[in-house]
């Protein structure tokens, strides 16, 4: 038997046995390593006579390939055996309950603030912010609210010091003052945020939310105010027609002042906004008082405009059918899960403005 044939037969036999990956590696080195049996046969080619060379080389190549193929298939065999063993040992119990997956929800108030901001930003309002802790001047005095005004009563306002200079803002109107003090007219802003009053029952919470609106320019009239609010309410409630009523009212910082009611009816136990003969108050508004403009150094003979303050929680309750205001602030996870919004699936009139 030629050397080549012997190598081949010996090794094919070895490769039939039960082997580990380490054994295979050893065989590989023995055959194809630097001084391996096959490698040294290749080195021989140079010294073989011309007549034998071709035959020897082709036989050597065939044997080399055969052994290599055998080694490769043996490696595959060993690897898949190992995987199978592993799978048998580490089997997955598909009857186990899944791990709980908790997805956060957007609070209805945050959602409503987003919607309000989106709607107003489309008609040219920018969003301003002010602090929850205000000074007495911005919250009252600059807003033409004299010292003896009932809104300053201890029962309504949370004062933070004995001198009553610092307080939790009772409305978002001080943001009007802050905005007009830091810039020059025209102004066209909304200011959503938290507000505080010492009051608590099913429809009042000591902390609640308002959105302030302020539009000051040359020739702004009550007509603009009505048009703007009408547009907003229709967009917000996603209705084509809305019944609105401007009722004369009083705020120290607007003249004339009005409260706005919207029409609704109860159909099949549900509140339908826009039609009907019942009225619901949703906001206060008016033309900014010249004294307010004077306090912030805006020339009221040249500039004028309107302001409004809307109760955000009220709007959220109406739109999303929530009947107890206090639930908003109870931090009950089950409630939020039910009334909250999926961050990836927000309602239709959300226009993508971020908080
Ligand atoms: N600040 C008023 C309130 O809290 C609402 C309001 C704002 C009224 C702006 C008129 C103009 O009741």
Tab-separated table of C-alpha atoms and ligand atoms in Angstrom:
chain	number	residue	atom	x	y	z
A	1	UNK	CA	0.000	0.000	0.000
A	2	UNK	CA	1.349	3.419	-0.851
A	3	UNK	CA	2.139	5.840	1.953
A	4	UNK	CA	-0.697	8.039	0.862
A	5	UNK	CA	-3.281	5.313	0.945
A	6	UNK	CA	-2.074	4.266	4.373
A	7	UNK	CA	-2.386	7.770	5.778
A	8	UNK	CA	-5.849	8.026	4.342
A	9	UNK	CA	-7.097	4.721	5.694
A	10	UNK	CA	-5.535	5.246	9.119
A	11	UNK	CA	-7.077	8.624	9.564
A	12	UNK	CA	-10.468	7.803	8.152
A	13	UNK	CA	-10.600	5.047	10.695
A	14	UNK	CA	-9.585	7.397	13.496
A	15	UNK	CA	-12.269	9.833	12.407
A	16	UNK	CA	-14.917	7.164	12.730
A	17	UNK	CA	-14.375	6.966	16.471
A	18	UNK	CA	-16.051	9.035	19.122
A	19	UNK	CA	-14.065	12.235	19.255
A	20	UNK	CA	-14.038	15.563	21.030
A	21	UNK	CA	-13.261	18.888	19.381
A	22	UNK	CA	-9.852	18.732	21.009
A	23	UNK	CA	-9.214	15.290	19.408
A	24	UNK	CA	-10.167	16.675	16.022
A	25	UNK	CA	-7.803	19.581	16.436
A	26	UNK	CA	-5.025	17.167	17.218
A	27	UNK	CA	-5.783	15.156	14.082
A	28	UNK	CA	-5.794	18.353	12.068
A	29	UNK	CA	-2.333	19.252	13.318
A	30	UNK	CA	-1.060	15.761	12.682
A	31	UNK	CA	-2.212	15.959	9.089
A	32	UNK	CA	-2.015	19.552	8.018
A	33	UNK	CA	0.268	21.190	10.592
A	34	UNK	CA	3.676	22.475	9.577
A	35	UNK	CA	5.187	19.046	9.884
A	36	UNK	CA	1.938	17.151	9.432
A	37	UNK	CA	1.771	13.965	7.395
A	38	UNK	CA	-0.052	15.527	4.451
A	39	UNK	CA	2.033	18.691	4.527
A	40	UNK	CA	5.249	16.665	4.337
A	41	UNK	CA	3.870	14.696	1.392
A	42	UNK	CA	3.423	18.010	-0.438
A	43	UNK	CA	7.023	18.885	0.281
A	44	UNK	CA	8.022	15.612	-1.386
A	45	UNK	CA	6.561	16.603	-4.783
A	46	UNK	CA	9.680	18.546	-5.751
A	47	UNK	CA	11.911	15.479	-5.494
A	48	UNK	CA	9.698	13.075	-7.443
A	49	UNK	CA	10.583	12.165	-11.005
A	50	UNK	CA	8.660	14.045	-13.712
A	51	UNK	CA	6.804	10.936	-14.836
A	52	UNK	CA	5.400	10.203	-11.348
A	53	UNK	CA	4.795	13.783	-10.294
A	54	UNK	CA	1.414	14.378	-11.908
A	55	UNK	CA	-0.152	11.171	-10.655
A	56	UNK	CA	1.217	11.628	-7.152
A	57	UNK	CA	0.090	15.238	-6.906
A	58	UNK	CA	-3.433	14.510	-8.015
A	59	UNK	CA	-3.745	11.555	-5.656
A	60	UNK	CA	-2.397	13.668	-2.813
A	61	UNK	CA	-4.915	16.429	-3.533
A	62	UNK	CA	-7.799	13.974	-3.595
A	63	UNK	CA	-6.772	12.459	-0.294
A	64	UNK	CA	-6.235	15.871	1.258
A	65	UNK	CA	-9.726	16.929	0.214
A	66	UNK	CA	-11.309	13.753	1.379
A	67	UNK	CA	-9.716	14.029	4.807
A	68	UNK	CA	-10.593	17.695	5.097
A	69	UNK	CA	-14.232	17.039	4.232
A	70	UNK	CA	-14.397	14.264	6.712
A	71	UNK	CA	-12.918	16.499	9.415
A	72	UNK	CA	-15.391	19.282	8.658
A	73	UNK	CA	-18.397	17.027	8.791
A	74	UNK	CA	-17.113	15.541	12.035
A	75	UNK	CA	-16.818	19.041	13.520
A	76	UNK	CA	-20.401	19.838	12.478
A	77	UNK	CA	-21.564	16.609	13.986
A	78	UNK	CA	-19.880	17.318	17.319
A	79	UNK	CA	-21.190	20.876	17.453
A	80	UNK	CA	-24.777	19.951	16.768
A	81	UNK	CA	-24.532	17.177	19.334
A	82	UNK	CA	-23.390	19.739	21.893
A	83	UNK	CA	-26.261	22.051	21.033
A	84	UNK	CA	-28.757	19.232	21.352
A	85	UNK	CA	-27.354	18.263	24.708
A	86	UNK	CA	-27.617	21.861	25.877
A	87	UNK	CA	-31.191	22.129	24.652
A	88	UNK	CA	-32.132	19.004	26.532
A	89	UNK	CA	-30.642	20.340	29.734
A	90	UNK	CA	-31.767	23.952	29.479
A	91	UNK	CA	-35.307	23.488	28.267
A	92	UNK	CA	-37.715	26.452	28.468
A	93	UNK	CA	-40.892	25.999	30.434
A	94	UNK	CA	-43.423	27.616	28.123
A	95	UNK	CA	-46.188	27.107	30.671
A	96	UNK	CA	-44.676	29.693	33.045
A	97	UNK	CA	-46.620	32.982	33.254
A	98	UNK	CA	-45.075	35.868	31.303
A	99	UNK	CA	-43.150	38.529	33.165
A	100	UNK	CA	-45.285	41.585	33.910
A	101	UNK	CA	-44.711	44.447	31.498
A	102	UNK	CA	-45.578	47.896	32.783
A	103	UNK	CA	-46.146	50.646	30.278
A	104	UNK	CA	-46.347	54.242	31.461
A	105	UNK	CA	-49.377	56.357	30.577
A	106	UNK	CA	-49.685	60.062	29.881
A	107	UNK	CA	-51.826	61.771	32.529
A	108	UNK	CA	-55.059	63.271	31.087
A	109	UNK	CA	-54.017	66.729	32.342
A	110	UNK	CA	-50.659	66.533	30.543
A	111	UNK	CA	-52.427	65.266	27.457
A	112	UNK	CA	-54.925	68.142	27.604
A	113	UNK	CA	-52.136	70.717	28.050
A	114	UNK	CA	-50.435	69.261	24.980
A	115	UNK	CA	-53.621	69.492	22.945
A	116	UNK	CA	-54.323	73.072	24.077
A	117	UNK	CA	-50.759	74.166	23.305
A	118	UNK	CA	-50.929	72.542	19.882
A	119	UNK	CA	-54.179	74.230	18.943
A	120	UNK	CA	-53.079	77.706	20.045
A	121	UNK	CA	-49.645	77.384	18.520
A	122	UNK	CA	-51.273	76.780	15.150
A	123	UNK	CA	-52.866	80.207	15.313
A	124	UNK	CA	-49.688	81.997	16.296
A	125	UNK	CA	-49.527	81.809	20.088
A	126	UNK	CA	-46.258	80.901	21.726
A	127	UNK	CA	-46.032	79.140	25.073
A	128	UNK	CA	-44.748	80.975	28.169
A	129	UNK	CA	-44.139	79.696	31.658
A	130	UNK	CA	-44.009	81.253	35.096
A	131	UNK	CA	-43.169	79.967	38.583
A	132	UNK	CA	-45.699	78.429	40.977
A	133	UNK	CA	-44.291	80.546	43.812
A	134	UNK	CA	-45.119	84.131	42.926
A	135	UNK	CA	-44.768	87.479	44.561
A	136	UNK	CA	-47.759	89.446	45.651
A	137	UNK	CA	-47.067	92.153	43.073
A	138	UNK	CA	-47.278	89.934	39.968
A	139	UNK	CA	-50.203	87.913	41.290
A	140	UNK	CA	-52.336	90.856	42.452
A	141	UNK	CA	-51.067	94.432	42.446
A	142	UNK	CA	-49.808	94.598	38.877
A	143	UNK	CA	-53.074	92.961	37.820
A	144	UNK	CA	-55.023	95.932	39.140
A	145	UNK	CA	-56.220	93.978	42.176
A	146	UNK	CA	-56.199	96.407	45.081
A	147	UNK	CA	-55.245	95.478	48.630
A	148	UNK	CA	-58.810	95.157	49.836
A	149	UNK	CA	-60.015	92.881	47.006
A	150	UNK	CA	-61.747	89.696	48.232
A	151	UNK	CA	-59.473	87.528	46.035
A	152	UNK	CA	-56.672	88.430	48.421
A	153	UNK	CA	-58.513	86.956	51.344
A	154	UNK	CA	-56.542	84.443	53.396
A	155	UNK	CA	-59.177	81.812	52.642
A	156	UNK	CA	-58.352	81.742	48.976
A	157	UNK	CA	-54.656	82.373	48.855
A	158	UNK	CA	-51.843	80.242	50.201
A	159	UNK	CA	-49.376	82.800	51.535
A	160	UNK	CA	-45.870	81.598	52.170
A	161	UNK	CA	-44.689	84.278	54.601
A	162	UNK	CA	-46.061	86.466	57.350
A	163	UNK	CA	-45.707	89.635	55.333
A	164	UNK	CA	-47.808	88.070	52.556
A	165	UNK	CA	-45.205	88.912	49.958
A	166	UNK	CA	-44.725	85.380	48.661
A	167	UNK	CA	-47.595	83.117	47.709
A	168	UNK	CA	-48.603	80.165	45.541
A	169	UNK	CA	-50.035	81.792	42.446
A	170	UNK	CA	-53.828	81.775	42.513
A	171	UNK	CA	-54.089	81.990	38.722
A	172	UNK	CA	-51.836	81.989	35.651
A	173	UNK	CA	-52.459	85.715	35.071
A	174	UNK	CA	-49.115	86.765	36.658
A	175	UNK	CA	-47.483	85.249	33.557
A	176	UNK	CA	-49.139	88.115	31.619
A	177	UNK	CA	-47.176	90.535	33.786
A	178	UNK	CA	-43.905	88.611	33.513
A	179	UNK	CA	-44.215	88.371	29.739
A	180	UNK	CA	-45.012	92.047	29.202
A	181	UNK	CA	-42.256	93.177	31.578
A	182	UNK	CA	-39.547	91.233	29.794
A	183	UNK	CA	-40.497	92.052	26.178
A	184	UNK	CA	-41.963	94.713	23.941
A	185	UNK	CA	-45.435	94.446	22.337
A	186	UNK	CA	-46.980	92.810	20.349
A	187	UNK	CA	-47.641	89.808	22.628
A	188	UNK	CA	-49.419	86.633	21.657
A	189	UNK	CA	-48.872	83.960	24.270
A	190	UNK	CA	-50.518	81.215	26.233
A	191	UNK	CA	-49.256	80.080	29.635
A	192	UNK	CA	-50.433	76.710	30.947
A	193	UNK	CA	-49.527	75.660	34.477
A	194	UNK	CA	-50.379	74.829	38.058
A	195	UNK	CA	-52.403	77.200	40.208
A	196	UNK	CA	-53.434	77.064	43.885
A	197	UNK	CA	-56.382	78.091	46.013
A	198	UNK	CA	-57.455	77.048	49.456
A	199	UNK	CA	-60.513	75.124	48.347
A	200	UNK	CA	-61.385	71.425	48.184
A	201	UNK	CA	-64.497	69.468	47.159
A	202	UNK	CA	-65.681	67.318	44.257
A	203	UNK	CA	-65.148	70.127	41.743
A	204	UNK	CA	-62.363	72.063	43.490
A	205	UNK	CA	-58.875	70.972	44.321
A	206	UNK	CA	-56.312	73.140	46.197
A	207	UNK	CA	-53.989	72.610	43.242
A	208	UNK	CA	-55.452	72.845	39.767
A	209	UNK	CA	-54.437	73.904	36.258
A	210	UNK	CA	-55.150	76.925	34.131
A	211	UNK	CA	-54.056	78.182	30.771
A	212	UNK	CA	-53.683	81.904	30.398
A	213	UNK	CA	-53.996	83.626	27.030
A	214	UNK	CA	-52.792	87.107	26.166
A	215	UNK	CA	-52.936	88.893	22.841
A	216	UNK	CA	-51.800	92.530	22.709
A	217	UNK	CA	-51.308	94.397	19.475
A	218	UNK	CA	-52.558	97.479	17.680
A	219	UNK	CA	-56.316	97.309	16.958
A	220	UNK	CA	-57.129	94.081	18.778
A	221	UNK	CA	-60.824	94.021	19.681
A	222	UNK	CA	-63.314	91.864	21.531
A	223	UNK	CA	-64.197	90.424	18.115
A	224	UNK	CA	-60.746	88.829	17.979
A	225	UNK	CA	-61.263	87.422	21.466
A	226	UNK	CA	-64.555	85.823	20.475
A	227	UNK	CA	-63.173	84.440	17.228
A	228	UNK	CA	-60.126	83.009	18.938
A	229	UNK	CA	-62.057	81.294	21.741
A	230	UNK	CA	-64.686	79.986	19.357
A	231	UNK	CA	-61.993	78.468	17.170
A	232	UNK	CA	-60.225	76.932	20.161
A	233	UNK	CA	-63.323	75.345	21.669
A	234	UNK	CA	-64.350	73.792	18.350
A	235	UNK	CA	-60.892	72.398	17.750
A	236	UNK	CA	-60.535	71.135	21.295
A	237	UNK	CA	-63.855	69.321	21.427
A	238	UNK	CA	-63.568	68.297	17.773
A	239	UNK	CA	-66.997	69.671	16.854
A	240	UNK	CA	-68.060	71.704	13.799
A	241	UNK	CA	-70.481	73.957	15.636
A	242	UNK	CA	-70.409	75.249	19.169
A	243	UNK	CA	-72.924	77.224	21.183
A	244	UNK	CA	-71.111	79.876	23.199
A	245	UNK	CA	-72.384	82.516	25.578
A	246	UNK	CA	-70.406	85.537	26.782
A	247	UNK	CA	-71.817	86.542	30.161
A	248	UNK	CA	-70.836	89.948	31.615
A	249	UNK	CA	-68.587	89.456	34.619
A	250	UNK	CA	-65.914	91.213	36.615
A	251	UNK	CA	-62.160	90.756	36.888
A	252	UNK	CA	-59.990	93.608	38.174
A	253	UNK	CA	-57.517	93.129	35.300
A	254	UNK	CA	-59.970	93.200	32.383
A	255	UNK	CA	-62.576	95.699	31.269
A	256	UNK	CA	-65.042	94.717	29.952
A	257	UNK	CA	-64.915	91.216	31.431
A	258	UNK	CA	-66.889	88.133	30.579
A	259	UNK	CA	-67.328	84.543	31.565
A	260	UNK	CA	-67.864	82.090	28.760
A	261	UNK	CA	-70.328	79.226	28.852
A	262	UNK	CA	-70.654	76.500	26.254
A	263	UNK	CA	-73.877	74.728	25.337
A	264	UNK	CA	-74.395	71.041	26.011
A	265	UNK	CA	-77.069	68.421	26.357
A	266	UNK	CA	-77.296	64.999	27.930
A	267	UNK	CA	-77.896	62.249	25.393
A	268	UNK	CA	-78.170	58.613	26.522
A	269	UNK	CA	-76.651	59.576	29.841
A	270	UNK	CA	-73.681	61.211	28.134
A	271	UNK	CA	-72.739	64.857	27.906
A	272	UNK	CA	-72.746	66.139	24.316
A	273	UNK	CA	-70.848	69.393	23.844
A	274	UNK	CA	-71.937	72.019	21.347
A	275	UNK	CA	-75.717	71.720	21.167
A	276	UNK	CA	-78.591	71.656	23.662
A	277	UNK	CA	-80.034	74.136	26.115
A	278	UNK	CA	-77.792	73.622	29.110
A	279	UNK	CA	-74.824	75.896	29.851
A	280	UNK	CA	-71.472	75.166	31.368
A	281	UNK	CA	-68.946	77.797	32.458
A	282	UNK	CA	-65.449	77.119	31.190
A	283	UNK	CA	-63.409	80.310	31.262
A	284	UNK	CA	-62.973	83.948	32.216
A	285	UNK	CA	-61.809	86.610	29.818
A	286	UNK	CA	-61.902	90.253	28.816
A	287	UNK	CA	-60.049	93.205	27.333
A	288	UNK	CA	-56.850	93.897	29.277
A	289	UNK	CA	-57.413	96.828	31.672
A	290	UNK	CA	-55.425	99.997	30.799
A	291	UNK	CA	-54.078	100.042	34.395
A	292	UNK	CA	-52.454	96.641	33.794
A	293	UNK	CA	-50.836	97.916	30.611
A	294	UNK	CA	-49.644	101.011	32.481
A	295	UNK	CA	-48.072	98.821	35.197
A	296	UNK	CA	-45.986	96.999	32.606
A	297	UNK	CA	-45.133	100.157	30.639
A	298	UNK	CA	-47.172	99.345	27.565
A	299	UNK	CA	-48.691	102.433	25.947
A	300	UNK	CA	-52.418	101.727	26.112
A	301	UNK	CA	-53.252	104.479	23.643
A	302	UNK	CA	-51.364	102.500	21.039
A	303	UNK	CA	-51.691	98.902	22.162
A	304	UNK	CA	-54.613	96.932	23.494
A	305	UNK	CA	-55.837	93.382	23.548
A	306	UNK	CA	-57.552	90.555	25.298
A	307	UNK	CA	-56.729	87.955	27.925
A	308	UNK	CA	-58.419	84.764	29.023
A	309	UNK	CA	-57.970	82.105	31.673
A	310	UNK	CA	-59.276	78.595	31.061
A	311	UNK	CA	-59.610	75.830	33.643
A	312	UNK	CA	-57.649	72.945	32.155
A	313	UNK	CA	-58.884	70.229	34.513
A	314	UNK	CA	-62.475	71.133	33.685
A	315	UNK	CA	-61.793	70.776	29.966
A	316	UNK	CA	-60.096	67.431	30.511
A	317	UNK	CA	-63.020	66.178	32.607
A	318	UNK	CA	-65.497	67.194	29.917
A	319	UNK	CA	-63.593	65.815	26.978
A	320	UNK	CA	-62.583	62.534	28.541
A	321	UNK	CA	-65.673	61.831	30.666
A	322	UNK	CA	-64.036	62.046	34.081
A	323	UNK	CA	-66.457	63.122	36.787
A	324	UNK	CA	-64.400	63.604	39.941
A	325	UNK	CA	-61.683	66.245	39.817
A	326	UNK	CA	-59.939	64.821	42.883
A	327	UNK	CA	-59.113	61.593	41.018
A	328	UNK	CA	-56.703	63.615	38.860
A	329	UNK	CA	-54.419	64.140	41.813
A	330	UNK	CA	-54.865	60.918	43.810
A	331	UNK	CA	-51.979	59.217	42.012
A	332	UNK	CA	-53.960	55.975	41.814
A	333	UNK	CA	-52.094	53.825	39.348
A	334	UNK	CA	-55.244	51.876	38.318
A	335	UNK	CA	-57.040	55.135	37.538
A	336	UNK	CA	-54.151	56.402	35.452
A	337	UNK	CA	-54.009	53.122	33.616
A	338	UNK	CA	-57.655	53.518	32.694
A	339	UNK	CA	-57.836	57.220	31.873
A	340	UNK	CA	-54.228	57.814	30.816
A	341	UNK	CA	-53.001	57.890	27.231
A	342	UNK	CA	-50.744	55.482	25.473
A	343	UNK	CA	-47.654	57.531	24.553
A	344	UNK	CA	-47.541	55.817	21.167
A	345	UNK	CA	-51.211	56.145	20.374
A	346	UNK	CA	-52.381	59.667	21.170
A	347	UNK	CA	-55.788	61.070	20.155
A	348	UNK	CA	-56.482	62.509	16.724
A	349	UNK	CA	-56.248	66.220	17.396
A	350	UNK	CA	-52.869	65.937	19.073
A	351	UNK	CA	-50.486	67.772	16.773
A	352	UNK	CA	-47.218	66.552	18.140
A	353	UNK	CA	-46.096	69.407	20.355
A	354	UNK	CA	-43.898	68.146	23.157
A	355	UNK	CA	-44.316	69.053	26.773
B	1	LIG	N1	-57.396	84.860	36.189
B	1	LIG	C1	-58.820	84.686	36.110
B	1	LIG	C2	-59.236	83.603	37.092
B	1	LIG	O1	-58.394	82.868	37.562
B	1	LIG	C3	-59.250	84.301	34.713
B	1	LIG	C4	-59.010	85.388	33.718
B	1	LIG	C5	-57.824	85.439	33.035
B	1	LIG	C6	-59.986	86.341	33.471
B	1	LIG	C7	-57.605	86.457	32.087
B	1	LIG	C8	-59.770	87.347	32.547
B	1	LIG	C9	-58.586	87.377	31.859
B	1	LIG	O2	-60.395	83.427	37.382
